[in-house]
PDB file of C-alpha atoms and ligand atoms in Angstrom:
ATOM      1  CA  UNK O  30      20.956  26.888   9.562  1.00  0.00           C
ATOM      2  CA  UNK O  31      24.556  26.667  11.948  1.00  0.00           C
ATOM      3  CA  UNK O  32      23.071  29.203  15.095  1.00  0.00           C
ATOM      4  CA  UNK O  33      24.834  29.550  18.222  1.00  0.00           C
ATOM      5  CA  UNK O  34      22.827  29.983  21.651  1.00  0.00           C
ATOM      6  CA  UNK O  35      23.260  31.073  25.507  1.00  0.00           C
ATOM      7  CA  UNK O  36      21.987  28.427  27.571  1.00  0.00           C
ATOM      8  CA  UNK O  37      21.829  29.848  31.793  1.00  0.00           C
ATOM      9  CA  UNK O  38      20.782  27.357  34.072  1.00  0.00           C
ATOM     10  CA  UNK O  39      19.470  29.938  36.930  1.00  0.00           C
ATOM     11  CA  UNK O  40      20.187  29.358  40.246  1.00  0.00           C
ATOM     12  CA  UNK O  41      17.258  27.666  40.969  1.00  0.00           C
ATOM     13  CA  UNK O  42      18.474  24.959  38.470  1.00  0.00           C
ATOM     14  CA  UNK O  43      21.459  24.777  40.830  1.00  0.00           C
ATOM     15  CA  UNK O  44      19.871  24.803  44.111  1.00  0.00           C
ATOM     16  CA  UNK O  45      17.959  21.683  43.423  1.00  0.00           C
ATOM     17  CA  UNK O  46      21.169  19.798  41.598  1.00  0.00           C
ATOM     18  CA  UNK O  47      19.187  20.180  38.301  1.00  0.00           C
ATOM     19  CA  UNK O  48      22.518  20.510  36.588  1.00  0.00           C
ATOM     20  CA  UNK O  49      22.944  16.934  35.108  1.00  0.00           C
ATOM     21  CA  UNK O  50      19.679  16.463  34.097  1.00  0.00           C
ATOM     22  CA  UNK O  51      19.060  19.488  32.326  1.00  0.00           C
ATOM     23  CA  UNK O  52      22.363  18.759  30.375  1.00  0.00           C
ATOM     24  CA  UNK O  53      20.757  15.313  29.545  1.00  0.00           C
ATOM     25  CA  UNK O  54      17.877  16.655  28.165  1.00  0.00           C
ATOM     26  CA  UNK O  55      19.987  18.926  26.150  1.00  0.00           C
ATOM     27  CA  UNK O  56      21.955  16.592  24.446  1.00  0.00           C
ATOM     28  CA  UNK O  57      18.776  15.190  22.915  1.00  0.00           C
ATOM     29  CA  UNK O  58      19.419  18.347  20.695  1.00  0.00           C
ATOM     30  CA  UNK O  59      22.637  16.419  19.521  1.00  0.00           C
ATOM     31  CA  UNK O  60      24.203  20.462  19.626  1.00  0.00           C
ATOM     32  CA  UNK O  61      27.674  21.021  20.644  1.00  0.00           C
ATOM     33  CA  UNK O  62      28.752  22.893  23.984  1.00  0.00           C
ATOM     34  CA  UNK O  63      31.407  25.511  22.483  1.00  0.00           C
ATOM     35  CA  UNK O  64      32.036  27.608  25.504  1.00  0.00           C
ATOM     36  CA  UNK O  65      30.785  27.031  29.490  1.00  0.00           C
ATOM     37  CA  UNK O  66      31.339  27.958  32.983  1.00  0.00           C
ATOM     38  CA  UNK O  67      30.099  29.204  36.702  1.00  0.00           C
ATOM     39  CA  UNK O  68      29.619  32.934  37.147  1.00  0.00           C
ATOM     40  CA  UNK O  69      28.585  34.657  39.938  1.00  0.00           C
ATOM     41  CA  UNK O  70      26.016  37.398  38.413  1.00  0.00           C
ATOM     42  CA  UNK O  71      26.160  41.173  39.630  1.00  0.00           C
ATOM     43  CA  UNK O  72      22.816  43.661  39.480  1.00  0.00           C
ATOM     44  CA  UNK O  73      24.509  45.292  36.719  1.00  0.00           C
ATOM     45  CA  UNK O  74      24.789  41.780  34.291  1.00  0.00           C
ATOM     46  CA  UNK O  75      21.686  40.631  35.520  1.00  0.00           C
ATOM     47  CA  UNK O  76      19.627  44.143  34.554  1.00  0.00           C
ATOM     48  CA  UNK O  77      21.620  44.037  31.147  1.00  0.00           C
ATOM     49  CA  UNK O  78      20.291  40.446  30.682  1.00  0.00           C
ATOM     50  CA  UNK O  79      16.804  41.198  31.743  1.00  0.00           C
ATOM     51  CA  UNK O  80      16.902  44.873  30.393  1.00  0.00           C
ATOM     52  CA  UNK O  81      14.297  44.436  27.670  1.00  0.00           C
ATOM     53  CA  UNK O  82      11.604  43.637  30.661  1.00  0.00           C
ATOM     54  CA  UNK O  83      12.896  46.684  32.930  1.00  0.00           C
ATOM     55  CA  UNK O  84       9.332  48.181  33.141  1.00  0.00           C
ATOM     56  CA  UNK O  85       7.512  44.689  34.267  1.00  0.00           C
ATOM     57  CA  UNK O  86       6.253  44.780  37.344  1.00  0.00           C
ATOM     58  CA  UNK O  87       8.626  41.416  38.321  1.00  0.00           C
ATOM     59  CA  UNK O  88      11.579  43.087  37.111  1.00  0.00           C
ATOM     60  CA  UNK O  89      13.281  43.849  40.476  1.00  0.00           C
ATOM     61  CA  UNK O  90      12.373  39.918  41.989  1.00  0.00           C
ATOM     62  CA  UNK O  91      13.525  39.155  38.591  1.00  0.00           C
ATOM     63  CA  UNK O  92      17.038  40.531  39.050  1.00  0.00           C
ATOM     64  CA  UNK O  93      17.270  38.913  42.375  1.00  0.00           C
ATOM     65  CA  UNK O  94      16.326  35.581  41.314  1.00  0.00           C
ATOM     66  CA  UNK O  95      19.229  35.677  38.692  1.00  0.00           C
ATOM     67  CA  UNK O  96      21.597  37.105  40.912  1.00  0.00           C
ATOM     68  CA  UNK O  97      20.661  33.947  42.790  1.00  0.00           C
ATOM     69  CA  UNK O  98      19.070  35.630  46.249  1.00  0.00           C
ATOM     70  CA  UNK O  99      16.343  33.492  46.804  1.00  0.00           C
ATOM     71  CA  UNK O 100      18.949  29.898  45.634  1.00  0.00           C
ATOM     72  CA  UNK O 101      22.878  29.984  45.030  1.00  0.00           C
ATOM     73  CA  UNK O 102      24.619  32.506  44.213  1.00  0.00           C
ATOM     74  CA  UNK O 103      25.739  31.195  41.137  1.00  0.00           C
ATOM     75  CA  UNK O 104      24.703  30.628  37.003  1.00  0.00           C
ATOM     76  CA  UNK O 105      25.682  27.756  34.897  1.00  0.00           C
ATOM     77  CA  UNK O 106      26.219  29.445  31.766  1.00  0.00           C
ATOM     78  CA  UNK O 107      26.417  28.093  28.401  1.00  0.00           C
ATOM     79  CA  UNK O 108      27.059  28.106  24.240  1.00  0.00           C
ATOM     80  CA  UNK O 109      25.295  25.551  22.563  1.00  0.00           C
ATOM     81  CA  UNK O 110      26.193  25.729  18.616  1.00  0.00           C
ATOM     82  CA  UNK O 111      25.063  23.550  15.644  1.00  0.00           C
ATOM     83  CA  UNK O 112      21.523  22.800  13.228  1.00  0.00           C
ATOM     84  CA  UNK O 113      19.029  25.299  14.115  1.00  0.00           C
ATOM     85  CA  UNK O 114      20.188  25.134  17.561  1.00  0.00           C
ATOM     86  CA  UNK O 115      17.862  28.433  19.179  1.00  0.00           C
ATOM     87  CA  UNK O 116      14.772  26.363  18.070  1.00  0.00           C
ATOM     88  CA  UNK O 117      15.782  22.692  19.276  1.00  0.00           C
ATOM     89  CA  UNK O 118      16.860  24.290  22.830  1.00  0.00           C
ATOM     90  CA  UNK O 119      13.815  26.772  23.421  1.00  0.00           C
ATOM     91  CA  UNK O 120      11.456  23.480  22.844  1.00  0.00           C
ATOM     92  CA  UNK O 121      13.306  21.620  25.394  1.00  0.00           C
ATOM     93  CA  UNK O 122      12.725  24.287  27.931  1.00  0.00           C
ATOM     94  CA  UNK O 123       9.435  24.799  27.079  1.00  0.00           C
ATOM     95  CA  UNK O 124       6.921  27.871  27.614  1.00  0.00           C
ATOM     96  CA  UNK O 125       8.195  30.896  29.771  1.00  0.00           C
ATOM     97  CA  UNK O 126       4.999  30.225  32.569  1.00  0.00           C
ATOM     98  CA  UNK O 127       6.227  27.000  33.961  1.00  0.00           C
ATOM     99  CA  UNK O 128       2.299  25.810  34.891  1.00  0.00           C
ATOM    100  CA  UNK O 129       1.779  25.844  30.831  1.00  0.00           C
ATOM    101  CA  UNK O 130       4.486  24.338  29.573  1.00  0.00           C
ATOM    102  CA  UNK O 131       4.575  20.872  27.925  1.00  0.00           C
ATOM    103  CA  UNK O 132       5.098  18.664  30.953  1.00  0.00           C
ATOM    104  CA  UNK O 133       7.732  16.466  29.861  1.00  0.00           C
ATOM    105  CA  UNK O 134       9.853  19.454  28.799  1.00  0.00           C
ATOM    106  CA  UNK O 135      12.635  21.309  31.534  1.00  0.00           C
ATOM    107  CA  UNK O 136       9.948  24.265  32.813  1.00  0.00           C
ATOM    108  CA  UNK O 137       7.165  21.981  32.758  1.00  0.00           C
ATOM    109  CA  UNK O 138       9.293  19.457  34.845  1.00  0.00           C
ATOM    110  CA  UNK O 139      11.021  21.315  37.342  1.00  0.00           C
ATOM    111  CA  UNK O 140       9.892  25.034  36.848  1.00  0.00           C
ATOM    112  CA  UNK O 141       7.255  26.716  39.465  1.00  0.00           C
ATOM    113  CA  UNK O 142       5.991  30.155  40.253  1.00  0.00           C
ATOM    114  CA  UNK O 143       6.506  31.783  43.375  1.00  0.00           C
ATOM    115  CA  UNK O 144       3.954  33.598  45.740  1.00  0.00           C
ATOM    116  CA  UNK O 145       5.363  36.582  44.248  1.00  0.00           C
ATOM    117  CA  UNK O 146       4.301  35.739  40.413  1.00  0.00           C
ATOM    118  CA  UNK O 147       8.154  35.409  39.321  1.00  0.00           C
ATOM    119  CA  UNK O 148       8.439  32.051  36.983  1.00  0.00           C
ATOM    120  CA  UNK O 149      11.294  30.182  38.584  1.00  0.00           C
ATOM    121  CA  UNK O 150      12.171  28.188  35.142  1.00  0.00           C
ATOM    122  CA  UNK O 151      14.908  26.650  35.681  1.00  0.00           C
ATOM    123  CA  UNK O 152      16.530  27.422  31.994  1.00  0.00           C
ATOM    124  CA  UNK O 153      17.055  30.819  30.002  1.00  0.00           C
ATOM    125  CA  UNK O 154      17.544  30.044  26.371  1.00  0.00           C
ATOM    126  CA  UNK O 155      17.782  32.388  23.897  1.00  0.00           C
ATOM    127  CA  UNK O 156      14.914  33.638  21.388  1.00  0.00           C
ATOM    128  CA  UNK O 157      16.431  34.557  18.418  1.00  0.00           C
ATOM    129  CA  UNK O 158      19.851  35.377  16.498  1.00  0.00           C
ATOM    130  CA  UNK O 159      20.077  38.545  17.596  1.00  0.00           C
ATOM    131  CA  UNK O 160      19.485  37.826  21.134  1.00  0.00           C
ATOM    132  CA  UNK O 161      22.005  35.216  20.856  1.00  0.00           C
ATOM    133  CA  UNK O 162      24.617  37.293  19.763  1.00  0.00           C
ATOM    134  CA  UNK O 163      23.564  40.070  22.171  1.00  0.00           C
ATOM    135  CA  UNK O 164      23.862  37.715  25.052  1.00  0.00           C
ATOM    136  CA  UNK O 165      26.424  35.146  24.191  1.00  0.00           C
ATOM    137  CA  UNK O 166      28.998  38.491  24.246  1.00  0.00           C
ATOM    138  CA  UNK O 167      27.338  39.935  27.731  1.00  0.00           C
ATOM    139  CA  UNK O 168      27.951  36.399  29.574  1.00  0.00           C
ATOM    140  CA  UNK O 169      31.599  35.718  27.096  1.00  0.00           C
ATOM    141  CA  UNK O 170      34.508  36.800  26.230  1.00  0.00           C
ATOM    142  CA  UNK O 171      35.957  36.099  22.782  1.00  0.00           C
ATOM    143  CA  UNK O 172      38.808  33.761  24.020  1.00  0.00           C
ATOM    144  CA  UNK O 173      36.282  31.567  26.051  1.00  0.00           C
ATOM    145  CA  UNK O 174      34.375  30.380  23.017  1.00  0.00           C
ATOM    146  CA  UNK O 175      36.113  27.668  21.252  1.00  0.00           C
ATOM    147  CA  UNK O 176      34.387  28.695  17.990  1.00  0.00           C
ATOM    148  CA  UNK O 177      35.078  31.893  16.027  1.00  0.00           C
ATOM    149  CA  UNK O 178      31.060  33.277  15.632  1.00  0.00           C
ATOM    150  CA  UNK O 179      31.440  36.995  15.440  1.00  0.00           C
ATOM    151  CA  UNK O 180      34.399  39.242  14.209  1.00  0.00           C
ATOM    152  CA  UNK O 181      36.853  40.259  16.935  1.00  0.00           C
ATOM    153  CA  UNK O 182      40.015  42.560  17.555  1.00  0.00           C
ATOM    154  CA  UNK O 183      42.926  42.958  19.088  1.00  0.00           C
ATOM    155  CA  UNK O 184      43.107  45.486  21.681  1.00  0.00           C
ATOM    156  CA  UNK O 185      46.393  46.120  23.846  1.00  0.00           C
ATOM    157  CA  UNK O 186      46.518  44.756  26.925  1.00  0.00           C
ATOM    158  CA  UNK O 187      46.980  48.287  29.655  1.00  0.00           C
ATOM    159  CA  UNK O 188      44.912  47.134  32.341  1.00  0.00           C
ATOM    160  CA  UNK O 189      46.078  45.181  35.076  1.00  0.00           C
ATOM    161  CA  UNK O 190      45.049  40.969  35.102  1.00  0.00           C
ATOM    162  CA  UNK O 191      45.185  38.446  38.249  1.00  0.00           C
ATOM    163  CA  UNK O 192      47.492  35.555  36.900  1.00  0.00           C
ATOM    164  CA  UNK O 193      48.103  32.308  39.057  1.00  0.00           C
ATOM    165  CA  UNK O 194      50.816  33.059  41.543  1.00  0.00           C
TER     166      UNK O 194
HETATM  167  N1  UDP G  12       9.098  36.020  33.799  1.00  0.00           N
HETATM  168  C1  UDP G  12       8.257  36.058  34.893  1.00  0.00           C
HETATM  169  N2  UDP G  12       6.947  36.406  34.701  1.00  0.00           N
HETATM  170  C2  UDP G  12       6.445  36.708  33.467  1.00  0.00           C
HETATM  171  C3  UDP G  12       7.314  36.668  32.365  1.00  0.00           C
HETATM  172  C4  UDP G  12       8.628  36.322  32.565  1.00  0.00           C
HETATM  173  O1  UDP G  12       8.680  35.783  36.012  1.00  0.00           O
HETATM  174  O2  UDP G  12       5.244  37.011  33.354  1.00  0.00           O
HETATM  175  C5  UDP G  12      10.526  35.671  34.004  1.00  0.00           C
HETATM  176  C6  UDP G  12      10.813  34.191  33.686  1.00  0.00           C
HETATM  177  O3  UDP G  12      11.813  33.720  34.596  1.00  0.00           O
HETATM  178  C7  UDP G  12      11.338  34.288  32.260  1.00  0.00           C
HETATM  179  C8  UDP G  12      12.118  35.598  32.303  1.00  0.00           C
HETATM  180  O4  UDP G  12      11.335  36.459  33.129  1.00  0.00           O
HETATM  181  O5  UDP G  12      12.142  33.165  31.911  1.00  0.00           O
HETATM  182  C9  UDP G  12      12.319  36.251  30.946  1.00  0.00           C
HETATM  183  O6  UDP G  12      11.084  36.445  30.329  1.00  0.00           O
HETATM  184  P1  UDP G  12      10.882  36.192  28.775  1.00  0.00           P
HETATM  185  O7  UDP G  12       9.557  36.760  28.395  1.00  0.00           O
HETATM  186  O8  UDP G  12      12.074  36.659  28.019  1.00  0.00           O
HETATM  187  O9  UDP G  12      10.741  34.583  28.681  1.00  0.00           O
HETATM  188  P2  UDP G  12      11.780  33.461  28.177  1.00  0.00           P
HETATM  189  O10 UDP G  12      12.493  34.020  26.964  1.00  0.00           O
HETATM  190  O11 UDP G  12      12.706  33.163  29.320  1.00  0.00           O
HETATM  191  O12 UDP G  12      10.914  32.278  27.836  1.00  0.00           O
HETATM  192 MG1   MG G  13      13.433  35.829  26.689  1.00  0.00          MG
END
């Protein structure tokens, strides 16, 4: 089945120049990148991301560690789309707990967990359709995707825009 998926390398990812090889592995899946870019994540995106795990006792070093407090400020976020992409990604990342995940996948390569208990795992991936869909329009805007997943609408534009100078 065609699935779309949100792909976040976290800022620990970042911090230890992760980038390039956590794309490699990634294009084992063969999937296409339809949408990407650098964002700087608030409390408030970061909480809505996270907000299914609000009452875990992690959930406030959670929030920091994907606002990027404890690393970079910053998220590499992408859309992965094609064949049964969810599945192909989450089993390159491997298990949430870093310590039990298949060794040769992302978390079991680079992922560790802190004195504090939080699983720094390098990769968020999404679970399921509905989580992608949920997420890939928190972290995206329609005109950033270069594929047309979900329905959209024209609103008119009223609210002021920085354009280059
Ligand atoms: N997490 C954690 N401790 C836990 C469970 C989760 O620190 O006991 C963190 C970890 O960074 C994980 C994120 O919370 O990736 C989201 O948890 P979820 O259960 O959704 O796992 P995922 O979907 O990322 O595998
Ligand atoms: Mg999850």
């Amino acid at each position: 089945m065609l699935q779309q998926t949100l792909v976040l390398i976290k800022p620990d990812g970042l911090k230890k120049s992760l980038t390039g090889n956590v794309l490699t592995r990634l294009s084992e899946t063969k999937l296409d990148i339809v949408a990407t870019k650098i964002v700087k994540v608030s409390r408030e995106l970061a909480a809505e991301h996270y907000k299914e795990l609000k009452d875990k006792p992690f959930f406030e070093d959670l929030l920091k560690y994907l606002m990027g407090e404890y690393h970079k400020k910053k998220v590499m976020a992408l859309v992965y789309w094609g064949e049964d992409a969810i599945e192909k990604v989450r089993k390159i990342c491997g298990a949430t707990n870093p310590e039990e995940a298949d060794a040769v996948s992302i978390r079991g390569a680079y992922g560790r967990i802190t004195t504090k208990g939080v699983y720094e795992n390098v990769i968020h991936a999404s679970a399921n359709m509905a989580e992608a869909e949920r997420e890939i329009k928190l972290w995206f805007q329609p005109g950033e995707i270069i594929q047309d997943f979900y329905p959209v609408k024209a609103v008119k534009g009223t609210c002021e825009k920085k354009v280059w100078a």
